[in-house]
PDB file of C-alpha atoms and ligand atoms in Angstrom:
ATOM      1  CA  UNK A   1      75.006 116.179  90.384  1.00  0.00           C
ATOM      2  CA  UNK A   2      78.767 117.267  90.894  1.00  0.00           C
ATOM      3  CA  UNK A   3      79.646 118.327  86.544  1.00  0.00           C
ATOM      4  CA  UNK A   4      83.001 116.261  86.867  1.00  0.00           C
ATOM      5  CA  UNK A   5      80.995 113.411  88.354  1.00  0.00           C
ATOM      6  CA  UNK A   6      78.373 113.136  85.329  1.00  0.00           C
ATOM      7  CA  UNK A   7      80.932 113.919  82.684  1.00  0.00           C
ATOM      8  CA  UNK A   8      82.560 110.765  84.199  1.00  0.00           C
ATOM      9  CA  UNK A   9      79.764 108.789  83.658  1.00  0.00           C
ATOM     10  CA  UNK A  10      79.242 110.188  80.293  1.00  0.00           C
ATOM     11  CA  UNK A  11      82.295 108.818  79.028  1.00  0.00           C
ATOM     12  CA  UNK A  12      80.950 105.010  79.315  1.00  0.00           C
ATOM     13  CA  UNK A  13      80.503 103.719  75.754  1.00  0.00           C
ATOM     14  CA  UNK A  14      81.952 106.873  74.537  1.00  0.00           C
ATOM     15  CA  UNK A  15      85.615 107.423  75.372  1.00  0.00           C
ATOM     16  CA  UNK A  16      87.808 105.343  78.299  1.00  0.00           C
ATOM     17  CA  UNK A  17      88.206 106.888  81.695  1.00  0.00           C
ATOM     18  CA  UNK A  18      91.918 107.671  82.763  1.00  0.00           C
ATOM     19  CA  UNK A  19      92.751 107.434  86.128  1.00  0.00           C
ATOM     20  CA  UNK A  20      95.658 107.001  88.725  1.00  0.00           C
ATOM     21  CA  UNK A  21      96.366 106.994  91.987  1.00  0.00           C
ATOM     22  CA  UNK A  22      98.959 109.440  93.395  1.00  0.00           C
ATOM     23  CA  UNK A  23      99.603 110.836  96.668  1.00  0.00           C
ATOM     24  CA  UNK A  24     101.222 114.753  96.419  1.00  0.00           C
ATOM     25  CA  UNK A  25     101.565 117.535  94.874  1.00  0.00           C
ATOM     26  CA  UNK A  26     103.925 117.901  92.783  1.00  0.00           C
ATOM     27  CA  UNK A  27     103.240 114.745  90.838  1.00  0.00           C
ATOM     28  CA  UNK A  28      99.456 115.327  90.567  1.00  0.00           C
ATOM     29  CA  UNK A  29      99.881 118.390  88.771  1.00  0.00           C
ATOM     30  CA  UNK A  30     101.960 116.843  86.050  1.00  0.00           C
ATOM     31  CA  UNK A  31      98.983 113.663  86.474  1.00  0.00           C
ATOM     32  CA  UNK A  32      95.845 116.536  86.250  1.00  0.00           C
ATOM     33  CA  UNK A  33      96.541 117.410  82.299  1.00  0.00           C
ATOM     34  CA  UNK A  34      96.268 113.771  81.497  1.00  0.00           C
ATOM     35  CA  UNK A  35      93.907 112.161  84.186  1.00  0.00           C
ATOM     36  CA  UNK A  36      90.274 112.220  84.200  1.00  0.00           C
ATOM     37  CA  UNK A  37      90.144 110.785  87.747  1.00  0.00           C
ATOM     38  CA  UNK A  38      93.180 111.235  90.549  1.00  0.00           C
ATOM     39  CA  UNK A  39      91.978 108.854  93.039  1.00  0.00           C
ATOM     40  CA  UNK A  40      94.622 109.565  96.963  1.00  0.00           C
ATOM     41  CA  UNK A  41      94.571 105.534  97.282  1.00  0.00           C
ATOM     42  CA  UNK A  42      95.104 104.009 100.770  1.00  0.00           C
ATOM     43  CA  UNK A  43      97.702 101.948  98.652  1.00  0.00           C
ATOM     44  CA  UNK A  44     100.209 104.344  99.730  1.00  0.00           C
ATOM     45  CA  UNK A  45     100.361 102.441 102.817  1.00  0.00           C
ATOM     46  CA  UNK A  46     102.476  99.873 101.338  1.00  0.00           C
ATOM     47  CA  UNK A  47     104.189 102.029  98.179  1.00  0.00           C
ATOM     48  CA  UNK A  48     105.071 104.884 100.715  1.00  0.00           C
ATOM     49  CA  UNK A  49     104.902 103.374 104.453  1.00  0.00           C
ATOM     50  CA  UNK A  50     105.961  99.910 103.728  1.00  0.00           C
ATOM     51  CA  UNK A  51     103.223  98.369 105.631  1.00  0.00           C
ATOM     52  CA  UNK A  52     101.830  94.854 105.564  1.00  0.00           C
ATOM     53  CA  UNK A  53      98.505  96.121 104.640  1.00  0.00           C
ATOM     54  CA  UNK A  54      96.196  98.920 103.444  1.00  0.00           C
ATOM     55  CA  UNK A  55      94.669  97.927 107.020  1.00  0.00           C
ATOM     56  CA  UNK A  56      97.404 100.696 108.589  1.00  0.00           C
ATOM     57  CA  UNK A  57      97.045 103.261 107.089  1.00  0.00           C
ATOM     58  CA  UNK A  58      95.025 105.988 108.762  1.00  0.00           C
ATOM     59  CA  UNK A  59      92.238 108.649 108.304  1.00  0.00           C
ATOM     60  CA  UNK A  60      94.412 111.171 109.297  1.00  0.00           C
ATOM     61  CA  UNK A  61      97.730 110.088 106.900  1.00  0.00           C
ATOM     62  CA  UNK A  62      94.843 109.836 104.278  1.00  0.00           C
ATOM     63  CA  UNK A  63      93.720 113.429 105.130  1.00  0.00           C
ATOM     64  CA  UNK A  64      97.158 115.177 105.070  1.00  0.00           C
ATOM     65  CA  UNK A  65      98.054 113.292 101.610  1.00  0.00           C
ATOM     66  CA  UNK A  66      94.779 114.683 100.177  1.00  0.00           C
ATOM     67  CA  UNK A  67      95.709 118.150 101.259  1.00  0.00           C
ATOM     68  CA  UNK A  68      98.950 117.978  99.363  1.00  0.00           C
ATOM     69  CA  UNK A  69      97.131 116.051  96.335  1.00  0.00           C
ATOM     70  CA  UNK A  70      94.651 118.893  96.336  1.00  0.00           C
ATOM     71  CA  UNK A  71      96.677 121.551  95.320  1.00  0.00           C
ATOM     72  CA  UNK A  72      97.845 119.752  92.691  1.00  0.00           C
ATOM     73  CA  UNK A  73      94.153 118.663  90.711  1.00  0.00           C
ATOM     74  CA  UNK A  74      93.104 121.584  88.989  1.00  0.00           C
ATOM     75  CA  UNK A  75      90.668 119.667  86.562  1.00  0.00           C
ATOM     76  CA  UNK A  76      90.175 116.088  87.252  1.00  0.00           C
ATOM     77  CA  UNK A  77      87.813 114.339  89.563  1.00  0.00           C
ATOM     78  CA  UNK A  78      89.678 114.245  92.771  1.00  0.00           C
ATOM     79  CA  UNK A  79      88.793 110.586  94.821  1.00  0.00           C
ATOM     80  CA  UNK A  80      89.980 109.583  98.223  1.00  0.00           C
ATOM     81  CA  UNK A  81      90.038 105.968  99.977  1.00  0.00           C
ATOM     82  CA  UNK A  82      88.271 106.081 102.778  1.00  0.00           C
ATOM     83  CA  UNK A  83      90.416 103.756 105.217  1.00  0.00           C
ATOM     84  CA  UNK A  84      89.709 100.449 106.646  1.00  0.00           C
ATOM     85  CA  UNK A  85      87.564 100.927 109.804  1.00  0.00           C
ATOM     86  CA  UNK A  86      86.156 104.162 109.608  1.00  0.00           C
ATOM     87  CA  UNK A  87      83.428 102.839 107.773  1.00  0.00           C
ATOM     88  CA  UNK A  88      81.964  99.698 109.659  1.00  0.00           C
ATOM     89  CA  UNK A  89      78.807 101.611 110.240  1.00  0.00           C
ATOM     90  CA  UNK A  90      76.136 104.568 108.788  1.00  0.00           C
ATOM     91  CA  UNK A  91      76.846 106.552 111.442  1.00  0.00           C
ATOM     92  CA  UNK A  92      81.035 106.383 111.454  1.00  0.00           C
ATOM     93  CA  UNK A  93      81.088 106.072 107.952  1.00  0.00           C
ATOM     94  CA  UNK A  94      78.977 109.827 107.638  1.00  0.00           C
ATOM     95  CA  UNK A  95      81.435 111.563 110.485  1.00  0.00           C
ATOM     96  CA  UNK A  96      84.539 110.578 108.638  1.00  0.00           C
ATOM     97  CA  UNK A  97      83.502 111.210 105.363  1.00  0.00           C
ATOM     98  CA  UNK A  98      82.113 114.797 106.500  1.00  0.00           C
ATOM     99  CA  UNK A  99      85.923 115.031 107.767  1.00  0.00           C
ATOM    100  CA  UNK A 100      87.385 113.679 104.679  1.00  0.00           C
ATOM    101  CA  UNK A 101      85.503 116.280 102.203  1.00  0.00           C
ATOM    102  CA  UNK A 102      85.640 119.133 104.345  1.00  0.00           C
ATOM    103  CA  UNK A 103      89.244 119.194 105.341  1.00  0.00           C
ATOM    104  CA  UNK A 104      90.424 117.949 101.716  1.00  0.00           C
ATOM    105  CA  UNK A 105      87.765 119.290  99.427  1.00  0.00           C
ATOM    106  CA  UNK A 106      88.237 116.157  97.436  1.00  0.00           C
ATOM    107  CA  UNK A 107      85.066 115.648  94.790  1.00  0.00           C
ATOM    108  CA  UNK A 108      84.525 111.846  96.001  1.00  0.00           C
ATOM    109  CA  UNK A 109      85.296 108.894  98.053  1.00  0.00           C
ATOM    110  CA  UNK A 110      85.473 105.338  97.723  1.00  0.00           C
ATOM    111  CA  UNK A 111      84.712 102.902 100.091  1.00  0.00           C
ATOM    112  CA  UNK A 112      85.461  98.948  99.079  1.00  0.00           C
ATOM    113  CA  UNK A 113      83.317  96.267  99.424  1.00  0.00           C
ATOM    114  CA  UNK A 114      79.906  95.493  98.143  1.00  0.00           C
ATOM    115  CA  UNK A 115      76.991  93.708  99.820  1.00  0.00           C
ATOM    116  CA  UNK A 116      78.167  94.163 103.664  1.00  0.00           C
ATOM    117  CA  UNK A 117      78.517  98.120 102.549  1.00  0.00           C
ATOM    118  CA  UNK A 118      75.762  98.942 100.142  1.00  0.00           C
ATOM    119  CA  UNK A 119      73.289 100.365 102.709  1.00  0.00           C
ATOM    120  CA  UNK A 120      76.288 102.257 104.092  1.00  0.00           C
ATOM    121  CA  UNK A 121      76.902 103.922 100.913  1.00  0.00           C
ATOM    122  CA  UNK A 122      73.369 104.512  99.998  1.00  0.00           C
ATOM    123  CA  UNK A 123      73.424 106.963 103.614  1.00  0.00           C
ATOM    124  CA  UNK A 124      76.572 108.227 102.262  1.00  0.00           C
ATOM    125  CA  UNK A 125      74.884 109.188  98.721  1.00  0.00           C
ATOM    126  CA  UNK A 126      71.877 110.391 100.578  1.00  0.00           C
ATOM    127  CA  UNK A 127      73.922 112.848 102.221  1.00  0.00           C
ATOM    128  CA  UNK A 128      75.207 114.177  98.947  1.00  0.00           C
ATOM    129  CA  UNK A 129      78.725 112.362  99.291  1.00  0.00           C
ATOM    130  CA  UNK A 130      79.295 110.948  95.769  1.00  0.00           C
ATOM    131  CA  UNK A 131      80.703 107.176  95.898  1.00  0.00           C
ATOM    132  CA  UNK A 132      82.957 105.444  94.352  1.00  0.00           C
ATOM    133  CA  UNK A 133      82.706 101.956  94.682  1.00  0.00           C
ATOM    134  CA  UNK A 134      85.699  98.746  94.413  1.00  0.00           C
ATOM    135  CA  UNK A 135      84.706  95.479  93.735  1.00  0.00           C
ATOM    136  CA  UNK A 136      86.864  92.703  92.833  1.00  0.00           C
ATOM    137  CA  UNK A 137      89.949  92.308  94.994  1.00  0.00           C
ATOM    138  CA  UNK A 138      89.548  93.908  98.281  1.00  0.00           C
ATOM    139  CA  UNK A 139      93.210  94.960  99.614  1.00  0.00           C
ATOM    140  CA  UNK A 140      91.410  96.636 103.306  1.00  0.00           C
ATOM    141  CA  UNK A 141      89.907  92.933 103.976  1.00  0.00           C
ATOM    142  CA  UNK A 142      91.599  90.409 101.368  1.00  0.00           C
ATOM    143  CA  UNK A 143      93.147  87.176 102.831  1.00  0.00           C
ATOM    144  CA  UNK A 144      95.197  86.482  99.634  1.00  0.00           C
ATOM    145  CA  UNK A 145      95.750  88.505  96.684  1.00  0.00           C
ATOM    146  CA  UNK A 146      94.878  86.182  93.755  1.00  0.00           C
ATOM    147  CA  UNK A 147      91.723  87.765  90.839  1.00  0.00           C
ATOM    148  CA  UNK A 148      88.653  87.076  91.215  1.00  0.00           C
ATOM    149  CA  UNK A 149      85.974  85.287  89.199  1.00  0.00           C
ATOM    150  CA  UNK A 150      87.046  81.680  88.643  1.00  0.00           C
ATOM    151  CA  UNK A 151      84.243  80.120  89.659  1.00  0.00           C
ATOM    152  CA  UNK A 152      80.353  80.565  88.885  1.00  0.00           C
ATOM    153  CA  UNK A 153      79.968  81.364  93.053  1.00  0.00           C
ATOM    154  CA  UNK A 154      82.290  83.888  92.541  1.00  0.00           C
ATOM    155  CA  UNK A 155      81.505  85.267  89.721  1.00  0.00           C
ATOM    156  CA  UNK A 156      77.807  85.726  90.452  1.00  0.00           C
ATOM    157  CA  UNK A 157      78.799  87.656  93.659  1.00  0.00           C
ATOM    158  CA  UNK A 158      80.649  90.094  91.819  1.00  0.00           C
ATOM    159  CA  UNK A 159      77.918  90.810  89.475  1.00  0.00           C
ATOM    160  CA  UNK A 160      74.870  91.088  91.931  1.00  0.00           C
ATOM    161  CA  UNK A 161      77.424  92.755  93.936  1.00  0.00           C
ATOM    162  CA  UNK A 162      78.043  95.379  91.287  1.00  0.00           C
ATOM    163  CA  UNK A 163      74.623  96.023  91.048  1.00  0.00           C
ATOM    164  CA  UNK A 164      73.590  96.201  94.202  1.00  0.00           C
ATOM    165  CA  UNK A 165      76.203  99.126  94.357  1.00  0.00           C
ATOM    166  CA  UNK A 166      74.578 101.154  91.211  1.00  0.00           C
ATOM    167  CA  UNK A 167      70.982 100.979  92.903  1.00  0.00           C
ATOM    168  CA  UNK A 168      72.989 102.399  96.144  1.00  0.00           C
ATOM    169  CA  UNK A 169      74.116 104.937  93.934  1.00  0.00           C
ATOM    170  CA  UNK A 170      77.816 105.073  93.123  1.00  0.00           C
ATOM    171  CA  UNK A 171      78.737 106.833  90.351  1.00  0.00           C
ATOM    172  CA  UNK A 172      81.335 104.099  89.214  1.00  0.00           C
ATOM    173  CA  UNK A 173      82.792 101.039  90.242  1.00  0.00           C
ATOM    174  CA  UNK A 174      86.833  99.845  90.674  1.00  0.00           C
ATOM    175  CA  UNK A 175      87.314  96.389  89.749  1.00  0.00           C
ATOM    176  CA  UNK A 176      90.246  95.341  90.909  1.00  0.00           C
ATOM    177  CA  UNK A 177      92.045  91.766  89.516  1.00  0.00           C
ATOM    178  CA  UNK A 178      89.007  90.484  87.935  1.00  0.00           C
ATOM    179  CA  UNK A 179      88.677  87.541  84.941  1.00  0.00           C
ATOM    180  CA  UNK A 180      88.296  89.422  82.157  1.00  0.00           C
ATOM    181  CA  UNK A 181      84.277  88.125  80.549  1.00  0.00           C
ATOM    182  CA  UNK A 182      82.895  88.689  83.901  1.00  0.00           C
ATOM    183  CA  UNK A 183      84.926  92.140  83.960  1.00  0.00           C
ATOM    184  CA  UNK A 184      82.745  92.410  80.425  1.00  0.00           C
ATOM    185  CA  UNK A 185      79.365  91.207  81.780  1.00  0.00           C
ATOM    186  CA  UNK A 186      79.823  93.481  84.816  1.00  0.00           C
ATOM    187  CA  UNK A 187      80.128  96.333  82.555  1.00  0.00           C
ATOM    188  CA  UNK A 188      77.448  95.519  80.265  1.00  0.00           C
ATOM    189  CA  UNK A 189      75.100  95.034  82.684  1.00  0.00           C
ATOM    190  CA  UNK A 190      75.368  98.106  84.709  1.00  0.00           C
ATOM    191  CA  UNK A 191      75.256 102.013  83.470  1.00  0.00           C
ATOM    192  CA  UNK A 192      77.918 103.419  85.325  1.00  0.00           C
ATOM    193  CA  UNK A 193      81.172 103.030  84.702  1.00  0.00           C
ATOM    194  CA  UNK A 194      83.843 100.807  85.488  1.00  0.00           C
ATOM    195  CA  UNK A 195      87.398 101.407  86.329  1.00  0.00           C
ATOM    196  CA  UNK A 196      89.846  97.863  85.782  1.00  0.00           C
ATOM    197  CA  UNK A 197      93.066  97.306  87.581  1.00  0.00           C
ATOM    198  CA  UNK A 198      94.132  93.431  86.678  1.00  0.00           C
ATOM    199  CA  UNK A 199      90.684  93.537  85.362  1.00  0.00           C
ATOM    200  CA  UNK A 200      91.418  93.885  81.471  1.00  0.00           C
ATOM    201  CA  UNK A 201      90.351  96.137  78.506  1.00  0.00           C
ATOM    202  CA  UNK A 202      86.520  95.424  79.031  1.00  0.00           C
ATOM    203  CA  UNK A 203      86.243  97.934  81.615  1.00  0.00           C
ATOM    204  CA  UNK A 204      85.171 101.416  80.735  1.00  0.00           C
ATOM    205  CA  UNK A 205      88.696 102.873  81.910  1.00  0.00           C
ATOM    206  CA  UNK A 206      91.934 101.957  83.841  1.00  0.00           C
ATOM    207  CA  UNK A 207      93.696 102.728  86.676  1.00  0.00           C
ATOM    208  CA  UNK A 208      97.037 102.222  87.934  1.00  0.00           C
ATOM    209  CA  UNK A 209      99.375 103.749  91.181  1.00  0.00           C
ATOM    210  CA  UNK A 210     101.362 106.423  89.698  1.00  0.00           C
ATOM    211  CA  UNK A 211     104.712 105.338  91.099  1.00  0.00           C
ATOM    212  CA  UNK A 212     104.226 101.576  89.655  1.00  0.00           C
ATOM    213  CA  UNK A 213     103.449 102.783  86.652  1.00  0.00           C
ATOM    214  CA  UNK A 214     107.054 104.803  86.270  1.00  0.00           C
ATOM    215  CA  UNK A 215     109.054 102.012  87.961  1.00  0.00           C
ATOM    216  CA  UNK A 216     109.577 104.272  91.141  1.00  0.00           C
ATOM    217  CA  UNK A 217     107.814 101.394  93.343  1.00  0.00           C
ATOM    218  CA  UNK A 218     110.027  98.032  92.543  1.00  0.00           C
ATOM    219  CA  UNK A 219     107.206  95.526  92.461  1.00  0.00           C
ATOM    220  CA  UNK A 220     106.588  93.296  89.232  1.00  0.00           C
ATOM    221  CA  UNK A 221     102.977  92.072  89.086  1.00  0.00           C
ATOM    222  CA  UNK A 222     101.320  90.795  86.058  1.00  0.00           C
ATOM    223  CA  UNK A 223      99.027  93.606  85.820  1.00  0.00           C
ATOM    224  CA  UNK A 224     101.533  96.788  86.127  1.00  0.00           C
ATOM    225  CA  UNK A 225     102.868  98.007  82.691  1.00  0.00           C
ATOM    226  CA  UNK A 226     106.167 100.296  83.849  1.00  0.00           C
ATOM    227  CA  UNK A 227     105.848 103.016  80.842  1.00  0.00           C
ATOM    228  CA  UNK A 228     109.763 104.144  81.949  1.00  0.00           C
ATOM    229  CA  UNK A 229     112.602 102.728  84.409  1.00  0.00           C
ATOM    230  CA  UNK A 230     112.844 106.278  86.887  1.00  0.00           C
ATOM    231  CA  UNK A 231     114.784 104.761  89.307  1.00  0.00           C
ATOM    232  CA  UNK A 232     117.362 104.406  86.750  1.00  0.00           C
ATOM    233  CA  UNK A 233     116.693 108.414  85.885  1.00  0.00           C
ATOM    234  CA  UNK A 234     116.596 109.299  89.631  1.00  0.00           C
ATOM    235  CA  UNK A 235     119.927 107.201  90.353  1.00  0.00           C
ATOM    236  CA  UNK A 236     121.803 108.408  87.029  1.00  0.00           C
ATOM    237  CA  UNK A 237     120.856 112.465  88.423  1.00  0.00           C
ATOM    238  CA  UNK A 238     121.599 111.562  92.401  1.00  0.00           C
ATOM    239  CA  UNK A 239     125.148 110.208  91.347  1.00  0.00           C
ATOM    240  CA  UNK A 240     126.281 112.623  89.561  1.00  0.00           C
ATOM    241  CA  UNK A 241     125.312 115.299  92.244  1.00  0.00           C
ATOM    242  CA  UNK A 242     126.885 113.312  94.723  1.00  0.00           C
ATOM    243  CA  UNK A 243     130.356 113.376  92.487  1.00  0.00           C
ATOM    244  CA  UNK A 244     130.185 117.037  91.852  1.00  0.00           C
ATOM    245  CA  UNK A 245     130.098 118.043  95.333  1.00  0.00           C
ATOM    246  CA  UNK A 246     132.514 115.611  95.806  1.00  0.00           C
ATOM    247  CA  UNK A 247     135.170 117.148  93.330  1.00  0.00           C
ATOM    248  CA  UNK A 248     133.359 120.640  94.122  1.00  0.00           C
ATOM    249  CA  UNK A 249     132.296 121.095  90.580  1.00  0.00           C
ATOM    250  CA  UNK A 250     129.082 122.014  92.587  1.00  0.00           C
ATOM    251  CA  UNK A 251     127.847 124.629  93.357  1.00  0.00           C
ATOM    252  CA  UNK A 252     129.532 126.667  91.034  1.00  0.00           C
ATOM    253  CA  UNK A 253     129.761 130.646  91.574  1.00  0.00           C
ATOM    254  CA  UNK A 254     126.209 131.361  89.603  1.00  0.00           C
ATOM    255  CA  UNK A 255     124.967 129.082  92.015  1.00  0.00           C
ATOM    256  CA  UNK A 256     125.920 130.797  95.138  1.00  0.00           C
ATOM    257  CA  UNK A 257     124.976 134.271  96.589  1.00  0.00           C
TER     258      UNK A 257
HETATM  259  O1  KIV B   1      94.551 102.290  96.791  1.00  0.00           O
HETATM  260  C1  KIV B   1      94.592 102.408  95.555  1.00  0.00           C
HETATM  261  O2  KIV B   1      95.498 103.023  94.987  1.00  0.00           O
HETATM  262  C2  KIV B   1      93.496 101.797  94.806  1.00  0.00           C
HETATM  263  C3  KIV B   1      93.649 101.676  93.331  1.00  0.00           C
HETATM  264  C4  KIV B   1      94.799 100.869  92.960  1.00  0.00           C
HETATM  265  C5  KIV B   1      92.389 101.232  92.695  1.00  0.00           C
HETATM  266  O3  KIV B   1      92.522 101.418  95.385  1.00  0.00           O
END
């Protein structure tokens, strides 16, 4: 097995698992001395794109972000989404994840869902593509976006769910905007880890999308803690460029050639 892969799983019970999603470059290499996992989420259809849905977003956008996240990861476990519809069968799901790994070099993929996909992912682990799975709140298929696990139907999904995944063979689990005791009995009960989002401190780590987390993306949802206000920064720097040229206090003659 893949060494970042197993020291990720190593870390359950041990020490949480940091992980966010980001989508170039320059950011990611900033993200890669404090990140265990950088995962290229198809979220970036609505932070970047603006679209309605994770449903837009394609294989190839996802590919070309990867490229630039790439050079970025030096040490963490690099995951990609694989987009919605190129995995409704073995067979597509094993071309596009070839494509995905070979022209990104990414360490992992995850694919979302649970019992309609396990046998999918089990050809995908089979083929020595390591899996990442997302349970929980399903942005590529959900019809509303409110958590999951408030009723005993519900809840027991999840969990068989969750382990139907670990006998497929993903190395760790999302769980996205899920009550947080059957967050707890999820983890318990299985021996990989498990990632929260909305999913509370019972989960073996966290993730959260990079630009939420600094307050470049202006949603507000229960779940996002903004750690600074950058918009502020960004607006407070763009301004005073824009005055400078404007009274030609920029660029001065150490700036010029
Ligand atoms: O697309 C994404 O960024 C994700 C994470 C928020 C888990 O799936």
């Amino acid at each position: 097995m893949n060494k970042k892969i197993l020291s990720i799983i190593r870390k359950k019970n041990k020490t949480k698992i940091v992980s966010l999603s980001a989508y170039s470059k320059n950011v990611v290499e900033i993200l890669d001395n404090y990140c265990d996992i950088v995962l290229v989420g198809d979220s970036l259809g609505s932070v970047l794109y603006n679209y309605k849905s994770t449903r837009e977003v394609s294989l190839d956008t996802m590919i070309e972000h990867s490229k630039s996240v790439r050079l970025g990861v030096k040490k963490s476990l690099m995951v990609v989404d694989m987009p919605y519809n190129t995995y409704r069968n073995s067979k597509e799901a094993l071309k596009n994840a070839k494509k995905i790994m070979s022209k990104t070099k990414c360490d992992a993929l995850k694919l979302e869902g649970g019992k309609k996909i396990h046998e999918i992912i089990r050809n995908l682990v089979k083929n020595n593509i390591p899996v990442m799975g997302h349970l929980g709140l399903l942005p590529q298929s959900a019809k509303n976006f409110k958590f999951k696990g408030k009723n005993n139907y519900e809840r027991e999904k999840i969990l068989k769910e969750a382990k139907l995944l670990e006998t497929a063979g993903v190395f760790s689990i999302v769980l996205e905007c899920i009550e947080r005791s059957l967050a707890k009995a999820i983890t318990k009960q299985i021996k990989i880890p498990t990632i929260g989002i909305g999913a509370s401190n019972n989960c073996d780590g966290q993730i959260l999308v990079f630009d939420d987390l600094i307050g470049l993306n202006p949603i507000n949802v229960r779940f996002i803690k903004k750690y600074t206000n950058i918009r502020k920064e960004i607006s407070k720097a763009v301004s005073t460029y824009a005055r400078e040229v404007r009274s030609k206090k920029f660029p001065l003659k150490k700036h010029s050639y």
